[in-house]
Short mmCIF file of C-alpha atoms in Angstrom, two decimals:
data_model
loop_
_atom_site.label_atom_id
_atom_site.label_comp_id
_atom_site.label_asym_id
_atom_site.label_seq_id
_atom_site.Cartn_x
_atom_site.Cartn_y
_atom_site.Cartn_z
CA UNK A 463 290.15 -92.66 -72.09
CA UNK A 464 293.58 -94.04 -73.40
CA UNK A 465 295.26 -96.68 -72.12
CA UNK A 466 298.24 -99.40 -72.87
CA UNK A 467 296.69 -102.73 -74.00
CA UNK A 468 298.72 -105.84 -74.39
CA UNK A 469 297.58 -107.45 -77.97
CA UNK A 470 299.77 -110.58 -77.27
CA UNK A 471 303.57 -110.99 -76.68
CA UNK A 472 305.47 -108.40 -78.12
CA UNK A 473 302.93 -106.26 -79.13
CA UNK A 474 301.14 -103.15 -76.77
CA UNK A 475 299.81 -99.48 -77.97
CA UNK A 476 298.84 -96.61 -76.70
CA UNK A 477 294.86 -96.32 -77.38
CA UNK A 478 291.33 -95.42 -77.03
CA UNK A 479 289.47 -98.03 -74.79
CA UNK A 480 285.86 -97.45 -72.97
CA UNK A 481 285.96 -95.59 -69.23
CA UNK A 482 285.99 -98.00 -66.11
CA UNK A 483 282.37 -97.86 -64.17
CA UNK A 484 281.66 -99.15 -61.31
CA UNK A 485 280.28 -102.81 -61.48
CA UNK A 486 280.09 -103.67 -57.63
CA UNK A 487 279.52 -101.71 -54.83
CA UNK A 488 282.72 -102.03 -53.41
CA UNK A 489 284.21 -100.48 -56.54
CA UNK A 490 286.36 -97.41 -56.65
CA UNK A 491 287.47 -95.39 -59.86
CA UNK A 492 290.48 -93.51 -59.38
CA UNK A 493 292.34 -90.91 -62.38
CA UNK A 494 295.60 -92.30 -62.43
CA UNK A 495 298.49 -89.41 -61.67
CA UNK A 496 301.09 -91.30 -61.02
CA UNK A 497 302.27 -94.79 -62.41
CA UNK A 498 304.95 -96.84 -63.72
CA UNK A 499 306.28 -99.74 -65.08
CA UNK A 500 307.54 -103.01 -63.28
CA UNK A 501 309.50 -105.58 -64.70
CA UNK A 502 306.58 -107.90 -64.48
CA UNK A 503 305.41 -106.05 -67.13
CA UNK A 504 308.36 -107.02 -69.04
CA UNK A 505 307.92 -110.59 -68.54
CA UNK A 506 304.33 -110.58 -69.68
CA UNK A 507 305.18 -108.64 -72.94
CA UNK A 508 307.56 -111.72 -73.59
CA UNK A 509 304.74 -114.13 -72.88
CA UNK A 510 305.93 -115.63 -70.20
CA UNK A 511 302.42 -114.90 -68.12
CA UNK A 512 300.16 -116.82 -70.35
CA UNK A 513 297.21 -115.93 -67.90
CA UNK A 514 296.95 -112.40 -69.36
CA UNK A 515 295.12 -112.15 -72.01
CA UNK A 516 295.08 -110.38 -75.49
CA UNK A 517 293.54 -106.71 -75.27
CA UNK A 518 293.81 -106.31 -71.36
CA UNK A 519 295.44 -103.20 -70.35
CA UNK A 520 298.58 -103.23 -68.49
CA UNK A 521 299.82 -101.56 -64.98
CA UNK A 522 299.33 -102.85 -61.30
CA UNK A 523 301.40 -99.85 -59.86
CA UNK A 524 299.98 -96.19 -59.44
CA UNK A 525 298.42 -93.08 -57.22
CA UNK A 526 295.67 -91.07 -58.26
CA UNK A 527 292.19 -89.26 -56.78
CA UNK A 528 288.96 -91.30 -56.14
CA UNK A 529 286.68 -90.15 -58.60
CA UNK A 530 283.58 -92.37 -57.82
CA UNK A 531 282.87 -94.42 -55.16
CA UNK A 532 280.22 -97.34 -54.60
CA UNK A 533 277.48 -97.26 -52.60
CA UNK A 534 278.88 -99.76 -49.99
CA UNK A 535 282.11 -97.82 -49.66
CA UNK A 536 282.30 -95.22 -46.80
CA UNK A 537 285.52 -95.03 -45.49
CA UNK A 538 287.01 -93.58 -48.83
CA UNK A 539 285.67 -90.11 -50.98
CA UNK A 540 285.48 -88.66 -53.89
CA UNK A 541 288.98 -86.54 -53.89
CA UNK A 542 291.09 -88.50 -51.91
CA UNK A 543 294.36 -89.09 -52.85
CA UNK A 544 295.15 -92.80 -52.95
CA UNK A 545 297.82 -95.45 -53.39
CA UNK A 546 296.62 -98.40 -55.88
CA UNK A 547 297.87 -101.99 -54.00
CA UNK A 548 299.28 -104.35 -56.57
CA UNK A 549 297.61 -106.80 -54.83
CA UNK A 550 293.30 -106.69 -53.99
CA UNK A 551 292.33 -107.99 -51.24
CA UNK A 552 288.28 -108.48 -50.25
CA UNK A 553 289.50 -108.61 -46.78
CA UNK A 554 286.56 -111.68 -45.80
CA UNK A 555 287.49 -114.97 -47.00
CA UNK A 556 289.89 -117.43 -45.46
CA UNK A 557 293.34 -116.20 -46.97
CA UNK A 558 292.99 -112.46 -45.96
CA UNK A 559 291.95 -113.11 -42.60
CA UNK A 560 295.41 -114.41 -42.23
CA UNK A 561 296.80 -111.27 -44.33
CA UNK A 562 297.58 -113.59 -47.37
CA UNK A 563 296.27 -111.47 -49.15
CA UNK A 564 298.20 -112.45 -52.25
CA UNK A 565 295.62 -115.84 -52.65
CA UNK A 566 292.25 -113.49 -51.76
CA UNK A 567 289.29 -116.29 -52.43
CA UNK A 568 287.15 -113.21 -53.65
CA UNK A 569 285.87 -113.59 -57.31
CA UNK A 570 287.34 -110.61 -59.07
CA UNK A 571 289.38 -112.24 -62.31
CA UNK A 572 289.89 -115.74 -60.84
CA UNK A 573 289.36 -117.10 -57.23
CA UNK A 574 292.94 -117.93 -55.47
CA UNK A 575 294.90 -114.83 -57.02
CA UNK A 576 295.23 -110.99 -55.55
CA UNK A 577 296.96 -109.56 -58.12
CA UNK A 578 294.78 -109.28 -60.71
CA UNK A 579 295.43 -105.32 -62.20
CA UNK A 580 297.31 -105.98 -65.31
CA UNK A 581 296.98 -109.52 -65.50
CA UNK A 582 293.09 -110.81 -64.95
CA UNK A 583 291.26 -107.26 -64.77
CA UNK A 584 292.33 -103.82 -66.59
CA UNK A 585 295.16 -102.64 -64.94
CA UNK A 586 296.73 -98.98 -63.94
CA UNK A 587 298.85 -97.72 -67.07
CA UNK A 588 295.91 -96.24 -67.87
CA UNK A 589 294.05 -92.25 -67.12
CA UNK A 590 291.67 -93.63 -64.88
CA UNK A 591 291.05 -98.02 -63.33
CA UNK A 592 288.86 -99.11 -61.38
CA UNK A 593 289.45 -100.72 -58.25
CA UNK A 594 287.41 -103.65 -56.63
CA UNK A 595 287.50 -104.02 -53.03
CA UNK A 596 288.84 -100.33 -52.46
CA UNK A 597 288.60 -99.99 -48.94
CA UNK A 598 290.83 -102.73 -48.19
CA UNK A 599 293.07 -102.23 -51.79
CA UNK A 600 293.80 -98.71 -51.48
CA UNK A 601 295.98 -96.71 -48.86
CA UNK A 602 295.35 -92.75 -48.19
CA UNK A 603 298.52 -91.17 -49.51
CA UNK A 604 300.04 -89.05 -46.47
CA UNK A 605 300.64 -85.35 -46.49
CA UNK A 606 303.77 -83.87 -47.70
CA UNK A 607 304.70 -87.51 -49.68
CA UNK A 608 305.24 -86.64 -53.33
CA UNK A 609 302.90 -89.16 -55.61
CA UNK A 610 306.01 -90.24 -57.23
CA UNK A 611 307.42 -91.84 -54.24
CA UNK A 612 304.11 -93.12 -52.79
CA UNK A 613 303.64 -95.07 -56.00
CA UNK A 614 306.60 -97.20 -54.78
CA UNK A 615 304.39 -98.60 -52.26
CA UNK A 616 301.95 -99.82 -55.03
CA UNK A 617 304.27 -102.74 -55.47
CA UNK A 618 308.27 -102.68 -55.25
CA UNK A 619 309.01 -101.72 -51.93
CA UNK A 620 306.11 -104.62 -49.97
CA UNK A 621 307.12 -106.63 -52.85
CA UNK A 622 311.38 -106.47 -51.75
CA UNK A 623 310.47 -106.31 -48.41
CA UNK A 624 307.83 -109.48 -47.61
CA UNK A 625 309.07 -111.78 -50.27
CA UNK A 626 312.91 -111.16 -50.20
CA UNK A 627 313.66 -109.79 -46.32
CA UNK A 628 311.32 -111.04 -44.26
CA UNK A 629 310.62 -114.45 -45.99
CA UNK A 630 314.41 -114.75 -46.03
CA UNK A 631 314.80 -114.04 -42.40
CA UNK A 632 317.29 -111.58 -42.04
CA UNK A 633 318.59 -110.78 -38.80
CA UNK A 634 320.82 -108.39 -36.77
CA UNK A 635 324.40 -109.71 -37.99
CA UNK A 636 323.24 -111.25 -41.31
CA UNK A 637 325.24 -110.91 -44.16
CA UNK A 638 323.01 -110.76 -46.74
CA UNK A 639 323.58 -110.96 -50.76
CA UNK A 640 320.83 -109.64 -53.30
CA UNK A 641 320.99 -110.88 -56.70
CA UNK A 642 319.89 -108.73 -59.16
CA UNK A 643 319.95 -104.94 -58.72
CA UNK A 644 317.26 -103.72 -60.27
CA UNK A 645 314.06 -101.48 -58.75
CA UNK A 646 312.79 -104.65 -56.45
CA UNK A 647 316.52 -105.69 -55.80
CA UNK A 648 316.83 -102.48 -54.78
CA UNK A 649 314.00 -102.73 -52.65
CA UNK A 650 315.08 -105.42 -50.85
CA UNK A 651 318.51 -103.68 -49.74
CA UNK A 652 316.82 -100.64 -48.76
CA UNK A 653 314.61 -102.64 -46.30
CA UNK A 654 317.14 -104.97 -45.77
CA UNK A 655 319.12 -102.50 -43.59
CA UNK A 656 315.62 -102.37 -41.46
CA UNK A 657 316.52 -105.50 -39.61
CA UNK A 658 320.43 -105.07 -39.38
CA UNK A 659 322.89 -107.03 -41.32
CA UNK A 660 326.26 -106.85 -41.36
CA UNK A 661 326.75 -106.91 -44.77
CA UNK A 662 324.48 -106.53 -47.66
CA UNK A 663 326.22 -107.22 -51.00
CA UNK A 664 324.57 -106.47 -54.05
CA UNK A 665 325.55 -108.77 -56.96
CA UNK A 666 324.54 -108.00 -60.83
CA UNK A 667 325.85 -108.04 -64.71
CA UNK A 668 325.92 -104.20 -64.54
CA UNK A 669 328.35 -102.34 -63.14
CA UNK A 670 326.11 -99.09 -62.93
CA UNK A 671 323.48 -101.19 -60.89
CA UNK A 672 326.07 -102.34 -58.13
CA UNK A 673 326.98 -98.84 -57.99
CA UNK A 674 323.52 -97.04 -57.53
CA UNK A 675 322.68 -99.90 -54.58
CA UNK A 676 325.59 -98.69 -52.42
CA UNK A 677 323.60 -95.35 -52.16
CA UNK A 678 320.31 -97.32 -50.99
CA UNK A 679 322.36 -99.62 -48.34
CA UNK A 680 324.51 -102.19 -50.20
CA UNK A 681 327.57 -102.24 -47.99
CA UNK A 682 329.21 -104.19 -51.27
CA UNK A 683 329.05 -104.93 -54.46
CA UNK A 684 330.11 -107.38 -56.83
CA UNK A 685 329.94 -107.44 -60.35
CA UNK A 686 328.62 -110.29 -61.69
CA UNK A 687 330.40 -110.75 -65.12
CA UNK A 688 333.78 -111.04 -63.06
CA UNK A 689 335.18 -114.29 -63.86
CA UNK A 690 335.69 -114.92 -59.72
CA UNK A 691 332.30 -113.02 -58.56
CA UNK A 692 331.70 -116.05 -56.62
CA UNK A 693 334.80 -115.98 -55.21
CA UNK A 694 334.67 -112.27 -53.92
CA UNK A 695 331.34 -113.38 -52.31
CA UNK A 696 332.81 -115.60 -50.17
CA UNK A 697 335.86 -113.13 -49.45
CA UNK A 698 333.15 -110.94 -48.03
CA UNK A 699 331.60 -113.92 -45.88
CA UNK A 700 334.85 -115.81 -44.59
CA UNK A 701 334.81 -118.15 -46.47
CA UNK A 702 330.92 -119.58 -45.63
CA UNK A 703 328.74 -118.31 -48.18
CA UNK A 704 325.96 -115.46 -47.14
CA UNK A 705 322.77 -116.25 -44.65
CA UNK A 706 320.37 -115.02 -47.09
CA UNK A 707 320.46 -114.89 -50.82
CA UNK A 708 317.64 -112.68 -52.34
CA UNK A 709 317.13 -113.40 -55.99
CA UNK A 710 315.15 -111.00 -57.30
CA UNK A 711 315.39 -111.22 -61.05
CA UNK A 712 313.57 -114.59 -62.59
CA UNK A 713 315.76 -116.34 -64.92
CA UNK A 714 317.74 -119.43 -64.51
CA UNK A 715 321.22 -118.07 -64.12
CA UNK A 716 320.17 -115.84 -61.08
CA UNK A 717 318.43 -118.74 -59.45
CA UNK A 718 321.75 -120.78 -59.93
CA UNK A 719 323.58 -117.69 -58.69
CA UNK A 720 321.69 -117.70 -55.32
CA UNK A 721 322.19 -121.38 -54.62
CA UNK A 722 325.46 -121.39 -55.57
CA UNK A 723 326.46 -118.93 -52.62
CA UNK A 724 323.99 -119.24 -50.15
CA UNK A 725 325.71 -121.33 -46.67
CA UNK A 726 324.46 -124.21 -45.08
CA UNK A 727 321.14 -123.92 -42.73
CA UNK A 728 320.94 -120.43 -44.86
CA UNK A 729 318.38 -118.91 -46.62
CA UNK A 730 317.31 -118.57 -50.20
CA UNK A 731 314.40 -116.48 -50.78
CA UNK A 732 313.46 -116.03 -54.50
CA UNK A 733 311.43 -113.20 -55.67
CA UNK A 734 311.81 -112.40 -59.42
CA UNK A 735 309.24 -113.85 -61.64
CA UNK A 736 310.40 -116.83 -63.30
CA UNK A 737 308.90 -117.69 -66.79
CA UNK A 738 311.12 -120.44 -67.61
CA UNK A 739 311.95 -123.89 -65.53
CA UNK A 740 314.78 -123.82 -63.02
CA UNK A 741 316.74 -126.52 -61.46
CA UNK A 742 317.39 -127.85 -57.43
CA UNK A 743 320.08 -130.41 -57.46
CA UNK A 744 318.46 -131.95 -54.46
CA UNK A 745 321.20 -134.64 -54.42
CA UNK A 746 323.68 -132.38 -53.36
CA UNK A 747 321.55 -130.01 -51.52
CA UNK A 748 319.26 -132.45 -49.54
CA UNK A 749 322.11 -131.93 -46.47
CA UNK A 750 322.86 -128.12 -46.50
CA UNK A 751 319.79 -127.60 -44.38
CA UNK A 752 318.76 -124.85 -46.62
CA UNK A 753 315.21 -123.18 -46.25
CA UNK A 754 314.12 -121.81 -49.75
CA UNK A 755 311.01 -119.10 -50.09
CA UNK A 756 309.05 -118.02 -52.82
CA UNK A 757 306.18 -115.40 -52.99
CA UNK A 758 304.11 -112.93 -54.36
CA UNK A 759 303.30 -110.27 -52.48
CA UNK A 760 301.16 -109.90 -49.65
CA UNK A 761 301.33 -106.44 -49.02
CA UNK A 762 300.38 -106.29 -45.19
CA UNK A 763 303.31 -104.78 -44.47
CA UNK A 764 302.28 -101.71 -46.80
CA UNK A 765 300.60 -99.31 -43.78
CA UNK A 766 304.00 -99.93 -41.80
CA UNK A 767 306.67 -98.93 -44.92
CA UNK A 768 304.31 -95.96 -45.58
CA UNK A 769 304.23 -94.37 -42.17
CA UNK A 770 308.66 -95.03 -42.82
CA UNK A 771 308.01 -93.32 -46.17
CA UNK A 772 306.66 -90.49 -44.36
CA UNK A 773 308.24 -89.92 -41.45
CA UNK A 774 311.81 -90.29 -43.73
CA UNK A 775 313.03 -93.46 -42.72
CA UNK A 776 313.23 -94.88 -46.55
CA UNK A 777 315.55 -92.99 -48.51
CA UNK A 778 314.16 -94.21 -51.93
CA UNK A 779 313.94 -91.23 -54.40
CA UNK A 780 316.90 -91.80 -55.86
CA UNK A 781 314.88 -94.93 -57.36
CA UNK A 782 313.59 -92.69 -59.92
CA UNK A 783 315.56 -92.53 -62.61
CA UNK A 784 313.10 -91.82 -65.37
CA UNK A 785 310.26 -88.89 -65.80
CA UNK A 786 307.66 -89.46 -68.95
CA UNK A 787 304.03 -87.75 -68.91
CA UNK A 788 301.41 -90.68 -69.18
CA UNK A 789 301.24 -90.15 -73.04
CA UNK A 790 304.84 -91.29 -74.20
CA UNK A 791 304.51 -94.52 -72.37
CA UNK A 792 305.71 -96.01 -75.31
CA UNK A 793 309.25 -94.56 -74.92
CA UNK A 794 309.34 -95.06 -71.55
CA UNK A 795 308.98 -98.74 -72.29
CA UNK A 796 311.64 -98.54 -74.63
CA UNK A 797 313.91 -96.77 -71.64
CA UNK A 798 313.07 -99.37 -69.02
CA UNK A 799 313.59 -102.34 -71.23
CA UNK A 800 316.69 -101.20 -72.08
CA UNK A 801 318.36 -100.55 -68.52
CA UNK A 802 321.72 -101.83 -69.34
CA UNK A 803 321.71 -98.91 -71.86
CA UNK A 804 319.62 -95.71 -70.24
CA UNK A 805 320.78 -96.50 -66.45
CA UNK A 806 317.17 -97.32 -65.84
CA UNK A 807 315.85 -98.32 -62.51
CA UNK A 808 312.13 -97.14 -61.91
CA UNK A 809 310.66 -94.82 -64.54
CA UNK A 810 308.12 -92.65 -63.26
CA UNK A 811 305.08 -91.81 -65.81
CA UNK A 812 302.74 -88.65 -64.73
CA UNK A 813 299.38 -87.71 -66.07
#
């Protein structure tokens, strides 16, 4: 089969690697139809995920049909269509018994870590993966939802939803600020509106990405290059600062952004993927009675946003900005690291 393989930071292509097999019986393999790429990705093309290794192939994101099963797995089949979890989960030790998934004790890759597609095992960007634990790491995909809009459950929409709403609290009245606009920004807004806040203001460098996240639920947006962008966040709060800051990019300026408007005995819940130090001036923060969050995902609440996926409560499709067969991966890279320029948000690659 082909596949994207990383061959060390900067450097990926497009080749022929051996088929996935089963190796436990537990094991799925599923023909990828439907995948994309997540700006994880991008952060482990620039090195900053040391863990993953030179000639491992990319991808934690993706729907497809079960093509093999192993012998201890009954509840899925050969044919079924199926959402990939970012995150595996062996459902038996300690940490998924209390749906922390995320730190599964199970053995696949490295004990302590569930996401391991992409990053400790052979990930999705690929024409067919295999999948450890399947019956508790893949999801039936429902009837009448299009593959390109289940594969948003794979990682983005849990991903916004656990780590930035619900680890930041947000509550009826809330006025919430989400830094960083892109796909799992976006994410966060769309679920944000869920749990009913007042306001949810969606801050970033481009002016195209404030735009698009008024159609998902930002009630405002503010662009961050404006000289005063702080200022016109706390026009939109009187005067306090917002109840929950969601940073969901993973650089230092964001992470500064976030504190910097955030009120006291608020919320800061940080979700992008940071490869590079960050600072907390506890001196002066020590006495805002802040509560700070950080994550990776979980995905319990995946069942839940795919029955809203279904039944239409998550107006997402306009996510998509980007269609590429499977095959030109390599310009769809090229598209989705260069958002500022395309209009990128979540580039959708089909087999």
């Amino acid at each position: 089969m082909k596949a994207l393989v990383y061959h060390g930071p900067g450097r990926k292509a497009w080749e022929e690697v051996p088929d996935p097999v089963i190796l436990k019986p537990t094991d799925a393999v599923v023909k990828i139809d439907t995948t994309t790429i997540c700006g994880t990705d991008l952060h482990i093309l620039k090195g900053d995920v040391p863990a993953v290794t030179e000639g491992r192939i990319l991808g934690h994101e993706g729907v497809g049909t079960i093509t093999e099963v192993g012998a201890a797995v009954t509840d899925l089949a050969v044919g079924d269509r199926v959402i990939v979890s970012c995150i595996s989960a062996c459902g038996k030790c300690d940490f998924c018994k209390k749906g922390v998934f995320s730190h599964c004790r199970a053995d696949e890759g490295a004990p302590g870590i569930g996401w391991i597609f992409g990053h400790l095992i052979d990930g999705t960007q690929a024409e067919y993966v295999r999948v450890p634990f399947a019956e508790t790491s893949l999801y039936r995909v429902p009837d009448g939802v299009a593959d390109e809009l289940a594969v948003l459950i794979s990682d983005i929409l849990p991903t916004g939803h656990e780590i930035g709403v619900r680890y930041g609290r947000v509550s009826p009245g809330d006025v919430v600020a989400v830094v960083g606009a892109g796909p799992v920004g976006l994410a966060a807004i769309a679920t944000a509106g869920l749990y009913g806040p007042s306001r949810v203001i969606a801050v970033d460098l481009d002016a195209n990405r404030v735009e698009q996240a008024k159609h998902f639920g930002a009630t405002d947006g503010v662009v961050a290059s404006d000289a005063d962008w702080k200022e016109q966040v706390f026009a939109l709060t009187d005067g306090l600062g917002v109840d929950v800051a969601i940073e969901a990019v993973g650089v230092p300026a964001t992470w500064d952004m976030a504190l910097a408007i955030v009120r006291p005995a608020g919320h800061v819940a940080n979700v992008g993927v940071h490869g590079k130090a960050v600072g907390l001036h506890l001196e002066e923060k020590w006495i805002e009675n802040l509560t700070i969050t950080t994550g990776l995902v979980n995905t319990d609440t995946s069942p839940t946003l795919i029955k809203l996926l279904a039944q239409g409560k998550l107006d997402v499709a306009g996510f998509i900005s980007h269609r590429y067969a499977l095959s030109d991966i390599l310009d769809a890279y090229e598209t989705f690291g260069n958002a500022a320029e395309t209009k990128a948000l979540k580039v959708i690659l089909s087999a």
